[in-house]
XYZ file of N, CA and C in Angstrom:
786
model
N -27.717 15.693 19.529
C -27.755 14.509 18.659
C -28.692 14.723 17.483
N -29.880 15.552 17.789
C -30.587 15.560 16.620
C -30.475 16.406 15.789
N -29.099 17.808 15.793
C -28.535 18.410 15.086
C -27.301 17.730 13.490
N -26.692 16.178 14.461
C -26.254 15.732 13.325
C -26.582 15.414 12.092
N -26.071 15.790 11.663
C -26.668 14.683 10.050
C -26.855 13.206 10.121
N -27.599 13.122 8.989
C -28.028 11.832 9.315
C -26.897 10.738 8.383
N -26.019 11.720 7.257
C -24.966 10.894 6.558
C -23.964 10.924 7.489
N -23.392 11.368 8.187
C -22.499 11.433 9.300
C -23.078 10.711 10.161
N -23.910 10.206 10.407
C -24.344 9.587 11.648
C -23.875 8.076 11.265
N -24.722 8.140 9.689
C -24.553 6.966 9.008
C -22.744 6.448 8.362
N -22.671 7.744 7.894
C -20.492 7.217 8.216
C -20.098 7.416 9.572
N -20.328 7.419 10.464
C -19.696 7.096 11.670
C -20.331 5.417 12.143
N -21.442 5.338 12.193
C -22.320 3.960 12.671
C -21.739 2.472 11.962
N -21.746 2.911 10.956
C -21.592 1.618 9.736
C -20.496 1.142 9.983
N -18.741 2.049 9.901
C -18.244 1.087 10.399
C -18.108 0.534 11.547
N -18.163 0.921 12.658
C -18.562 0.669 13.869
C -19.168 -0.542 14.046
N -20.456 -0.561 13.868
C -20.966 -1.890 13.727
C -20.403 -3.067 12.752
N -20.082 -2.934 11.770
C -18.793 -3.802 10.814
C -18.060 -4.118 11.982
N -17.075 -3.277 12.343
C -16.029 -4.269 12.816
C -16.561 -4.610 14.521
N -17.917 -4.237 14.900
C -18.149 -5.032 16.317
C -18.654 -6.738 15.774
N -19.319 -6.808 14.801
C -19.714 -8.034 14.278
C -18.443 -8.571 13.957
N -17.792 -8.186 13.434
C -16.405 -8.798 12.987
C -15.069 -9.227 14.401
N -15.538 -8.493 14.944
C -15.011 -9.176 16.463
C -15.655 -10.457 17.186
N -16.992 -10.021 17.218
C -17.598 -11.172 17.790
C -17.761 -12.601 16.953
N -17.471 -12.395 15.385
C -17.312 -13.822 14.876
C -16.200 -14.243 14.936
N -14.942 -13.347 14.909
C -13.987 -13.757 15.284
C -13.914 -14.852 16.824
N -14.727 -13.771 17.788
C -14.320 -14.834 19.485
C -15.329 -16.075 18.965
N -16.146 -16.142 18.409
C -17.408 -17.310 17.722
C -16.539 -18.029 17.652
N -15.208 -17.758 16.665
C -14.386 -19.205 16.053
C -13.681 -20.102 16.749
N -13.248 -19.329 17.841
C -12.265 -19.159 18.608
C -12.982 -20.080 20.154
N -14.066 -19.815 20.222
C -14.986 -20.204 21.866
C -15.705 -21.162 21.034
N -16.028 -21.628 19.446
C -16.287 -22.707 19.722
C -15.099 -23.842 18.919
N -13.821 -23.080 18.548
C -13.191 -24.472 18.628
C -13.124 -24.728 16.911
N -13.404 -23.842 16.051
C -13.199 -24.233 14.678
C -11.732 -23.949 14.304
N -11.173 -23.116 14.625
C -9.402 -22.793 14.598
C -8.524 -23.221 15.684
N -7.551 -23.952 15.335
C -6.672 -23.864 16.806
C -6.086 -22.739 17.431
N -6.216 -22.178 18.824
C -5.515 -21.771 19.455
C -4.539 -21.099 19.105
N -3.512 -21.700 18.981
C -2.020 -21.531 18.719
C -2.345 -20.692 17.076
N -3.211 -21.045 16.274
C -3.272 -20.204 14.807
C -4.050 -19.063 15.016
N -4.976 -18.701 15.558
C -5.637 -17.538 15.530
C -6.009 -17.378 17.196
N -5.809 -16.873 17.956
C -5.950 -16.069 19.236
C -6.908 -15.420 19.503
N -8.232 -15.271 20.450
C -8.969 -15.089 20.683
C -9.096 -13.481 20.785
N -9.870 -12.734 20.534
C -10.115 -11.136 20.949
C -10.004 -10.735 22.500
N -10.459 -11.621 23.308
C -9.487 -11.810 24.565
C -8.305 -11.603 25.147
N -8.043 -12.842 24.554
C -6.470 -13.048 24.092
C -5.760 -11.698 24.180
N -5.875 -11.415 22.720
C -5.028 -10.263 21.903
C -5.126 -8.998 22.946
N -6.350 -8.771 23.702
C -6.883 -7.552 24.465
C -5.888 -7.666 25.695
N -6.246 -8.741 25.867
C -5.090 -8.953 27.292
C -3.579 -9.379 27.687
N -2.806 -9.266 25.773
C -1.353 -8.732 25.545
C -1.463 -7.718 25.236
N -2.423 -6.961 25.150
C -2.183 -5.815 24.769
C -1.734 -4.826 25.675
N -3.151 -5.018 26.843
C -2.676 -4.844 28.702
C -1.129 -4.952 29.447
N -1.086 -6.178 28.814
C 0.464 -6.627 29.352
C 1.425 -6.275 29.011
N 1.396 -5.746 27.577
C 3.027 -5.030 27.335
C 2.380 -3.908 26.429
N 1.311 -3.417 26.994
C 1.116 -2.005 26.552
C 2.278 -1.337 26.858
N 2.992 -0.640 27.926
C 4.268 -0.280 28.057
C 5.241 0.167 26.355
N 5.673 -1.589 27.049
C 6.536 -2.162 25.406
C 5.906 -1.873 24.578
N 4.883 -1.762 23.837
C 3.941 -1.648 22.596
C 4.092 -0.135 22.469
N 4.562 1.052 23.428
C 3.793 2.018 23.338
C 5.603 2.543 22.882
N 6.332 2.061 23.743
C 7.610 2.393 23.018
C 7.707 2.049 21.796
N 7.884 1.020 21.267
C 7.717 0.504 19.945
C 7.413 1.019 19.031
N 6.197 1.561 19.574
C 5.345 2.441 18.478
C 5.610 3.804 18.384
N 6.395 4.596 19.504
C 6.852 5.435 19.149
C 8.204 5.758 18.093
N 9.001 4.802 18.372
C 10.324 4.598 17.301
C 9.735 4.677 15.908
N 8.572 3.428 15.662
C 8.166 3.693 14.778
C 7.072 4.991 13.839
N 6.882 5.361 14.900
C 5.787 6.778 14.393
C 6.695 7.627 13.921
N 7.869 7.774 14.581
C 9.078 8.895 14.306
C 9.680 8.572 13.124
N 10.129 7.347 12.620
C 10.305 6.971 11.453
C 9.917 7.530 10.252
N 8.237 6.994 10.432
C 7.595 6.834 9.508
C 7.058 8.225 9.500
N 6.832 9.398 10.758
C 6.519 10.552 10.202
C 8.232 11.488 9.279
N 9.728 10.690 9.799
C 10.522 12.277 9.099
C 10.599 11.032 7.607
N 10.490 9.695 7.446
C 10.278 9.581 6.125
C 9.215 9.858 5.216
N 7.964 9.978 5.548
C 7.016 10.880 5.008
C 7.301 12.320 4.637
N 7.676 13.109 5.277
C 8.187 14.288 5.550
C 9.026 14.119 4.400
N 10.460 13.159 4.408
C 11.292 13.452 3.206
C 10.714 13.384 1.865
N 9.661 11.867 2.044
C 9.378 11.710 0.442
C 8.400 12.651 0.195
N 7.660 13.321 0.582
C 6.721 15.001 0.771
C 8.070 15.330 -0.036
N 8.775 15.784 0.182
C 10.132 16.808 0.187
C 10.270 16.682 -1.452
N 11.044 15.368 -1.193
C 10.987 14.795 -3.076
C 10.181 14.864 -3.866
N 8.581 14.253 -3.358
C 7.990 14.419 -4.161
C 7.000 15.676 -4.773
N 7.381 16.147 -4.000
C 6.969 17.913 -3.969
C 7.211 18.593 -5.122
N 8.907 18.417 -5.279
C 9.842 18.885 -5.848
C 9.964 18.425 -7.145
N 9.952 17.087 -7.380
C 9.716 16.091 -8.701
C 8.870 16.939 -9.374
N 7.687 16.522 -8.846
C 6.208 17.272 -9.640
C 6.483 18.303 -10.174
N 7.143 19.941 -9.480
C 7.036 20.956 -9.803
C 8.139 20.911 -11.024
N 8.970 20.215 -10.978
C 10.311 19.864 -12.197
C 9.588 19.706 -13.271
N 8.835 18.469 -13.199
C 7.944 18.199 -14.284
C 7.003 18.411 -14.865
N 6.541 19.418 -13.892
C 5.546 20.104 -14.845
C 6.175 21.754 -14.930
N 7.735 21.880 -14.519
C 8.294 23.181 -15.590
C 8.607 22.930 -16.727
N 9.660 21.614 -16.757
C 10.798 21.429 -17.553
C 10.014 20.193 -18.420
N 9.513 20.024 -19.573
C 9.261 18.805 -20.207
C 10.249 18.288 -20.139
N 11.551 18.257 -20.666
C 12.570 17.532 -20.650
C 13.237 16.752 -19.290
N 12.733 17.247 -17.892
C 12.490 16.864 -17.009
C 12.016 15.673 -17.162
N 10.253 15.935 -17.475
C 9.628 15.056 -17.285
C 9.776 13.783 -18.035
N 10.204 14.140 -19.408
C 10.282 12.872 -20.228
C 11.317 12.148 -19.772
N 12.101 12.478 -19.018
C 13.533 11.500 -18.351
C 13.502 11.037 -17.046
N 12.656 11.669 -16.410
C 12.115 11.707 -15.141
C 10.839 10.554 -14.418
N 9.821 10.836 -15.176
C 8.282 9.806 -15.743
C 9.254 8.582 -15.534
N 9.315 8.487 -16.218
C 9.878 6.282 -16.470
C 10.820 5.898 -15.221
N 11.508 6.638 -14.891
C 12.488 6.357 -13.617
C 11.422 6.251 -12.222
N 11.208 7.252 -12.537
C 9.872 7.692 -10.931
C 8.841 6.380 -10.981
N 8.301 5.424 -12.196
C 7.729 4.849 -12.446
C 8.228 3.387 -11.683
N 9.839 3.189 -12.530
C 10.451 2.256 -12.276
C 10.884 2.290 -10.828
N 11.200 3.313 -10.167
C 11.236 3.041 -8.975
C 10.405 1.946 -7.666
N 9.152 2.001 -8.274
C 7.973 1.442 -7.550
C 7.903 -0.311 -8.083
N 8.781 -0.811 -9.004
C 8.639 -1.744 -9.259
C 9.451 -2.687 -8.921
N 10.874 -1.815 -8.081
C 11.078 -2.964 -7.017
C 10.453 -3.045 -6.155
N 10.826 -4.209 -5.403
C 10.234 -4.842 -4.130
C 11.209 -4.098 -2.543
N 10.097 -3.673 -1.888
C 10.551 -2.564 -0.859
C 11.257 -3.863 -0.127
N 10.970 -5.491 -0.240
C 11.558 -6.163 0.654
C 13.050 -6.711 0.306
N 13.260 -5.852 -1.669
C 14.812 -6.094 -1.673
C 15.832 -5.076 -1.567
N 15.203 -4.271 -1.397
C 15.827 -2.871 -1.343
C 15.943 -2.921 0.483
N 15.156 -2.836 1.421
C 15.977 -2.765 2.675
C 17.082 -3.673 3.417
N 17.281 -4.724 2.657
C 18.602 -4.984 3.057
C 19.503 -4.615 2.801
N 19.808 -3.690 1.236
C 20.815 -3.039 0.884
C 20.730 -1.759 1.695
N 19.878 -1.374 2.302
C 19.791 0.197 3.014
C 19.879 -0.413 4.021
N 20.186 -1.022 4.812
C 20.660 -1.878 5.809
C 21.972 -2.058 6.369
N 22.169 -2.635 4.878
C 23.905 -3.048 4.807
C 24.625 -1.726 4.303
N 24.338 -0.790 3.750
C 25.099 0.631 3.483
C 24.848 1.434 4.947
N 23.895 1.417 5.327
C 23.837 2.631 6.524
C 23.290 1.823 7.889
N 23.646 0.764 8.136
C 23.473 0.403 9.559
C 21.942 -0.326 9.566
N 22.176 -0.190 11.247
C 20.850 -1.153 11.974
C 20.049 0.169 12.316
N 20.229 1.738 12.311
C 20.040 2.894 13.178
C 18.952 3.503 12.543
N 18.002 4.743 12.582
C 16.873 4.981 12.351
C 17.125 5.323 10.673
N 18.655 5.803 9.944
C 18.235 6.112 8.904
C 18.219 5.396 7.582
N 18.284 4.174 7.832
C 17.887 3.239 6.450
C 16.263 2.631 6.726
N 15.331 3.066 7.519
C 14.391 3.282 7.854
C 13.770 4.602 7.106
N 14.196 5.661 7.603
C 13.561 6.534 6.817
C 13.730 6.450 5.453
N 14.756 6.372 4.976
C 15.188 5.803 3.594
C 14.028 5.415 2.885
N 13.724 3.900 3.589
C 13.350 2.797 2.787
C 11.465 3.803 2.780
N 11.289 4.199 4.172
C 9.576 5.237 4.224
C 9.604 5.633 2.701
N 10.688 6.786 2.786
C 10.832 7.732 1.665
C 10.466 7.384 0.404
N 11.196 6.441 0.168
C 11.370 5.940 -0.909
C 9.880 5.346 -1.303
N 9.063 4.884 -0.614
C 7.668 4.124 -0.840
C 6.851 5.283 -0.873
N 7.090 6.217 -0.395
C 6.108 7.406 -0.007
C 5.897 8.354 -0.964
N 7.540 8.518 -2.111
C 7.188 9.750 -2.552
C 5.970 9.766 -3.821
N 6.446 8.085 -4.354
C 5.319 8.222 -5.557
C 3.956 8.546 -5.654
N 3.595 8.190 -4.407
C 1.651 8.732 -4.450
C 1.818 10.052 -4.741
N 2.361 11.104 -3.842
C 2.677 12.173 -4.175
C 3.379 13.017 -5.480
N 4.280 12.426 -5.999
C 4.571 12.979 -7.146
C 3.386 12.607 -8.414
N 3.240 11.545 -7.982
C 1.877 11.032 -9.316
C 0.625 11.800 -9.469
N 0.400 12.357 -7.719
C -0.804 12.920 -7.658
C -0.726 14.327 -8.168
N 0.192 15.021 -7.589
C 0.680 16.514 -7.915
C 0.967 16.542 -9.294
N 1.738 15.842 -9.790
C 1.933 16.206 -11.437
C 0.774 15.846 -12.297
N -0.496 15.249 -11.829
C -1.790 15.119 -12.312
C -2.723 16.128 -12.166
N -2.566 16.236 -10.477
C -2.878 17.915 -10.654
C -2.855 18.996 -11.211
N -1.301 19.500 -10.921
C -0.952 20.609 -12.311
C -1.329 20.675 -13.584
N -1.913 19.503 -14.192
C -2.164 19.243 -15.361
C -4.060 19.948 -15.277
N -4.161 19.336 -14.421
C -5.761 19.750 -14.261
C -6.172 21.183 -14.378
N -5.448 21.604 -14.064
C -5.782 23.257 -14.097
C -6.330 23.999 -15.478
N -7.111 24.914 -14.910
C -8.427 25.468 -16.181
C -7.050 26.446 -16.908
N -6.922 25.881 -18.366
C -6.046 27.048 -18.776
C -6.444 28.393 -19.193
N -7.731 28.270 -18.960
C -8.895 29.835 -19.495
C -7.933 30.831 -17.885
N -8.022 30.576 -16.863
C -7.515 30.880 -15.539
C -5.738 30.958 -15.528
N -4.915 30.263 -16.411
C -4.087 30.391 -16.371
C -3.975 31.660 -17.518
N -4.660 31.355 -18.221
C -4.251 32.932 -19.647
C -4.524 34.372 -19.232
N -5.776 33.568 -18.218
C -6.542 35.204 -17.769
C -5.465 35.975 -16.870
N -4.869 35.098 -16.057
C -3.430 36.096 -15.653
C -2.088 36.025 -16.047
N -2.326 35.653 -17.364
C -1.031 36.247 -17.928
C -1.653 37.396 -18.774
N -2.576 37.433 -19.014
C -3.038 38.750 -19.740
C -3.259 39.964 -18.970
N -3.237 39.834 -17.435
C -3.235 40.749 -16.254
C -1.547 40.632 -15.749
N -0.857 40.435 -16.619
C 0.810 40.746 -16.526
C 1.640 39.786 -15.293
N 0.856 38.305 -14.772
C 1.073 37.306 -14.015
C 2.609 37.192 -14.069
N 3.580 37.039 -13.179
C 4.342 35.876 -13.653
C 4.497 34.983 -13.796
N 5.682 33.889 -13.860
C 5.130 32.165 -13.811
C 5.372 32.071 -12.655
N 5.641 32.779 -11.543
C 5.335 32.052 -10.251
C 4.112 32.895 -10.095
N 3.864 33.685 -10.214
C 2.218 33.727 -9.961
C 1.500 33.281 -9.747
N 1.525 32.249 -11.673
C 0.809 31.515 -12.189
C 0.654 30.259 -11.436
N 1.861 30.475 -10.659
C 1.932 28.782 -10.181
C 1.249 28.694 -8.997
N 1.507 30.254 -8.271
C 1.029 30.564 -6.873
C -0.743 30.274 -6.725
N -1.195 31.168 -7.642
C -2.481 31.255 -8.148
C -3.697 30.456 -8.210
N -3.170 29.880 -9.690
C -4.021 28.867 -10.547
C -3.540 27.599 -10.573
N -2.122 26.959 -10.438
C -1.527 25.548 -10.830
C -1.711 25.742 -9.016
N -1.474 25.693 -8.323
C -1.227 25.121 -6.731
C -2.741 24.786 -6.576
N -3.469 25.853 -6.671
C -4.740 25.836 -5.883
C -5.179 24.654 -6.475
N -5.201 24.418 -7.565
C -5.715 23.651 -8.278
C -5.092 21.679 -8.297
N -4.495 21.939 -7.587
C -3.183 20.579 -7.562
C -3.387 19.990 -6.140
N -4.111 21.236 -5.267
C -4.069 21.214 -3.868
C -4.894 19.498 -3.815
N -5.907 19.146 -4.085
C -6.694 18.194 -3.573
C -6.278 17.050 -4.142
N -5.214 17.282 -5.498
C -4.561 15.785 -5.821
C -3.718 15.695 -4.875
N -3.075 16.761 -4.333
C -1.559 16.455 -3.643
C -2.076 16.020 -2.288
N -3.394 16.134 -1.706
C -3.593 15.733 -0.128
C -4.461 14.322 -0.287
N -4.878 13.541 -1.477
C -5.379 12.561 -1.670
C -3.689 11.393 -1.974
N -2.432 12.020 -3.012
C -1.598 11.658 -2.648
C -1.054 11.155 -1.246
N -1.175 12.607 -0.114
C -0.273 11.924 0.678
C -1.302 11.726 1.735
N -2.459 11.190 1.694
C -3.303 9.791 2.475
C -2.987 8.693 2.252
N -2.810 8.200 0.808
C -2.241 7.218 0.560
C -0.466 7.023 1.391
N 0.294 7.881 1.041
C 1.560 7.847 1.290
C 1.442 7.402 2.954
N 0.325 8.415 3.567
C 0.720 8.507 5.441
C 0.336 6.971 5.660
N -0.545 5.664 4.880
C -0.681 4.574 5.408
C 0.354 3.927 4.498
N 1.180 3.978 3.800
C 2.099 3.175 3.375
C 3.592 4.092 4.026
N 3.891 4.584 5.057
C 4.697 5.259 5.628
C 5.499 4.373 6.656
N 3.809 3.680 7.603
C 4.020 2.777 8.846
C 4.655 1.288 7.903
N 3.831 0.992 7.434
C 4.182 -0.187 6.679
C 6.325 -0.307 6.102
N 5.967 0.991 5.560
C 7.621 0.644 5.306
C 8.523 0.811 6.225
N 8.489 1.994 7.369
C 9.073 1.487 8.586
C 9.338 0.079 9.535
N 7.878 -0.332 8.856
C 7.802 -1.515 9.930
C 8.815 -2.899 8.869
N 8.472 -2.801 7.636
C 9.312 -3.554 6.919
C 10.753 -4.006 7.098
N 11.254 -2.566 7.189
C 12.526 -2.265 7.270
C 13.072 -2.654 8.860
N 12.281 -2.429 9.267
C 12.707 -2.875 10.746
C 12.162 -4.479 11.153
N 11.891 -4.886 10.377
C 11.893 -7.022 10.216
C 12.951 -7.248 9.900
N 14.098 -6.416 9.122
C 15.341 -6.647 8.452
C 16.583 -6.248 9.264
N 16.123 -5.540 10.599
C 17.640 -5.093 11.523
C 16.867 -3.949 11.772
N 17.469 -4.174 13.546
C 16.799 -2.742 14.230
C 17.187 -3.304 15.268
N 16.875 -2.184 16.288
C 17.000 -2.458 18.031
C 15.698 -2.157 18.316
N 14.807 -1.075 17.219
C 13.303 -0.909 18.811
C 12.494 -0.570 17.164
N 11.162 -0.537 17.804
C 9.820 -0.632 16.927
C 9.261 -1.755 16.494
N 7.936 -1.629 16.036
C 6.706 -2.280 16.194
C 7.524 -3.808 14.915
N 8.349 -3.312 14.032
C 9.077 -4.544 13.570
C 9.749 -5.602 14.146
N 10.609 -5.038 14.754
C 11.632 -5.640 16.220
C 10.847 -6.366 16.649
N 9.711 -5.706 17.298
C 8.853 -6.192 18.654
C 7.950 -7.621 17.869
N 7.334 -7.184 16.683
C 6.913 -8.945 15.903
C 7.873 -9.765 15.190
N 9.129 -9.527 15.417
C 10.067 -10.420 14.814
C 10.469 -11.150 16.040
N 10.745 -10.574 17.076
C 10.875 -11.337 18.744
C 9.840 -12.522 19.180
N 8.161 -11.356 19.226
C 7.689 -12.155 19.423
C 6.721 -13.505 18.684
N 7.428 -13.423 17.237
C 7.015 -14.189 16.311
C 8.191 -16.156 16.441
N 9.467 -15.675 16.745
C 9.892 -16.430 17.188
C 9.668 -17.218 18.006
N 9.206 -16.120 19.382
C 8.607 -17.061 20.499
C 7.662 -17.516 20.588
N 6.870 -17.595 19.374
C 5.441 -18.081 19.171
C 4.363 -17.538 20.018
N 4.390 -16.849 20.297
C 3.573 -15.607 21.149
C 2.485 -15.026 20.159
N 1.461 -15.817 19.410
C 1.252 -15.395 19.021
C -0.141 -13.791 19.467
N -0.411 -13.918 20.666
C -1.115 -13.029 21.142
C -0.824 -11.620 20.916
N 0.292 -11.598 21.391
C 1.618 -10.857 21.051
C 1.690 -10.117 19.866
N 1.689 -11.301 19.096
C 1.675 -10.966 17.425
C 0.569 -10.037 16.799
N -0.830 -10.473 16.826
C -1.807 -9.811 16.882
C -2.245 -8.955 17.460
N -1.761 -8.601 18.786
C -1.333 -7.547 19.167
C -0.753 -6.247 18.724
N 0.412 -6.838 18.409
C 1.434 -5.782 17.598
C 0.662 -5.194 16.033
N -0.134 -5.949 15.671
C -0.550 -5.605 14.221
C -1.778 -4.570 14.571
N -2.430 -4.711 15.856
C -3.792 -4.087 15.947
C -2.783 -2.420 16.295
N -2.116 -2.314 17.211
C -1.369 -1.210 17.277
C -0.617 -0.391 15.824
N -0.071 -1.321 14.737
C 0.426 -1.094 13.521
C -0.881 -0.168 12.857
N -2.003 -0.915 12.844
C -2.871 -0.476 12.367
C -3.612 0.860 12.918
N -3.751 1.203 14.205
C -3.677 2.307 15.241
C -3.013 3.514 14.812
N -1.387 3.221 14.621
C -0.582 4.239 14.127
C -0.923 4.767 12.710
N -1.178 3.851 11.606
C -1.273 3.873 10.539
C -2.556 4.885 10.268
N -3.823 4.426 11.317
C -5.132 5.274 11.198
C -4.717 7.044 11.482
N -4.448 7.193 12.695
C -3.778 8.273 13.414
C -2.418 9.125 11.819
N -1.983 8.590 11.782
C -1.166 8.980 10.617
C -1.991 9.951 9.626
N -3.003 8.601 9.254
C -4.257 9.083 7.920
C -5.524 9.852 8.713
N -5.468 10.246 10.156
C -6.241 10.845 10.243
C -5.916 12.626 10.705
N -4.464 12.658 10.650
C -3.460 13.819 10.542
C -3.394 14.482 9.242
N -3.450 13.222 8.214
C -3.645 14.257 6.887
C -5.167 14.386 6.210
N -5.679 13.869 7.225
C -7.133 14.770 6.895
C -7.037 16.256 7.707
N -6.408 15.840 8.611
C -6.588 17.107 9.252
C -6.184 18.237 9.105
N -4.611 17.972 8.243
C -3.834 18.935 7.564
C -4.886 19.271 6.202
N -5.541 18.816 5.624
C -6.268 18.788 4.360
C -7.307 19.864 4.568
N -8.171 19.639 5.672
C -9.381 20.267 5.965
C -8.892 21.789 6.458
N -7.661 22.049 7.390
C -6.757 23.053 7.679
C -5.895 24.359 6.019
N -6.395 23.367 5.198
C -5.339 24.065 3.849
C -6.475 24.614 3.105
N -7.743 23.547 2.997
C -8.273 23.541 2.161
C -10.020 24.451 2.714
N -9.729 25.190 3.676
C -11.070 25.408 3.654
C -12.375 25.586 2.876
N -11.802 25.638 1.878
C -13.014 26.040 0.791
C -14.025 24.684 0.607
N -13.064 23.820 0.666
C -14.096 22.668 0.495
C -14.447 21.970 1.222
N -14.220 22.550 2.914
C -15.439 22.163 3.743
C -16.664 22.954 3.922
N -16.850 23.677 3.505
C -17.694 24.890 3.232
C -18.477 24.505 1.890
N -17.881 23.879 1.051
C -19.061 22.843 -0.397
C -19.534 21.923 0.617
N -18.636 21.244 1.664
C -19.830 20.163 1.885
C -20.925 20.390 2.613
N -20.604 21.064 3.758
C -21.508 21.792 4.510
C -22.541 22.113 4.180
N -22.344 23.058 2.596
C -23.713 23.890 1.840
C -24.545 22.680 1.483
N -23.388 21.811 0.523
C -24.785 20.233 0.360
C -25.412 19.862 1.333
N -24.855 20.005 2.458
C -25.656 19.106 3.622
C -26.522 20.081 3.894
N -26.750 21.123 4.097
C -27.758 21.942 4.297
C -29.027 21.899 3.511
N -28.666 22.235 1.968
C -29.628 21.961 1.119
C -29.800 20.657 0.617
């Protein structure tokens, strides 16, 4: 213990204590009677549906993890691919930019009924609708990236007879690397969310299904339930692409390390 750091001690502690205070004012409201019942559900409560159809909750949440990881995966795919277009082809980009833009300015809640009604109640107007929310962090981040790159580093190997995939291999990737894994952190917690969207709109199983059922039946324990698990998956998600990050990127756990030392 007395090997840790003391900023790690201090980002691990802080939130910790945040959300134990934030529990206990919650049961405060609740044990003495300032909210009704039926509107907000005790930490109790919620703990002990959670017990009860952990089971159910755990299926649920698997439909939905699967979702939301091969639509991540696709909009990765797209937006991978976008970026590298646009930062070959200007003419790409200038036709490309405003569409990729406009995409994000519908509403993901009018678009899954049409991916609904074209491809069923079944897992793939789900991934769809992921995809589709997912790829922009990623293409925005990566084609910001590429841009970032030292062009003193890009000349220096074309003057050592580089090619342009070299160049790209080289100096534009390495360099793009930490926009493109700050991209898809963002993307891995808006992944669950659009699965779960899409599945409020038609489905047979996942964490959508399961609060559209038990939202009807006024369950609300249930309900809050289902969201603390949403949020579970969503962490786990974002704590996979740290992990993929720290796995790609060794170099810059090795800067932090040295700060923490000195």
């Amino acid at each position: 213990m007395a090997n840790v750091p003391r900023k790690t001690l201090t980002r691990v502690a802080a939130p910790c204590v945040a959300c134990v205070l934030l529990v206990a004012l919650w049961q405060a409201v609740c044990t003495l009677g300032l909210v009704p019942g039926f509107m907000l559900p005790s930490p109790l409560d919620v703990v002990g549906a959670l017990v009860a159809d952990g089971q159910l909750l755990a299926s649920h949440a698997a439909t939905t993890l699967s979702e939301a990881l091969l639509g991540l995966a696709a909009g990765m795919a797209v937006g991978f691919g976008l970026a590298v277009a646009m930062e070959r082809f200007r003419l790409v980009d200038a036709a490309l930019g405003p569409l990729v833009t406009l995409s994000q300015t519908i509403p993901v809640v009018a678009v899954a009924p049409l991916l609904v009604l074209w491809f069923g109640y079944g897992m793939l107007p789900k991934v769809l609708l992921v995809a589709l929310t997912t790829f922009f962090p990623i293409t925005v981040a990566l084609a910001s990236g590429f841009r970032s790159v030292d062009p003193d580093a890009v000349d220096l190997l074309r003057t050592m007879g580089a090619s342009r995939w070299q160049v790209f291999r080289f100096a534009k990737l390495p360099a793009a690397a930490g926009s493109f894994f700050a991209g898809l952190r963002i993307s891995a917690t808006y992944a669950v969310i659009g699965a779960v969207v899409a599945e409020w709109l038609g489905g047979f199983d996942g964490l959508g299904v399961y609060m559209t059922r038990v939202r009807k039946s006024y369950d609300y324990d249930s309900m809050f339930a289902s969201i603390i698990v949403i949020a579970a998956v969503s962490l786990a998600l974002l704590a996979a692409a740290k992990a993929l990050e720290r796995a790609c990127m060794p170099w810059r756990r090795a800067r932090r390390s040295n700060r923490d030392d000195s």
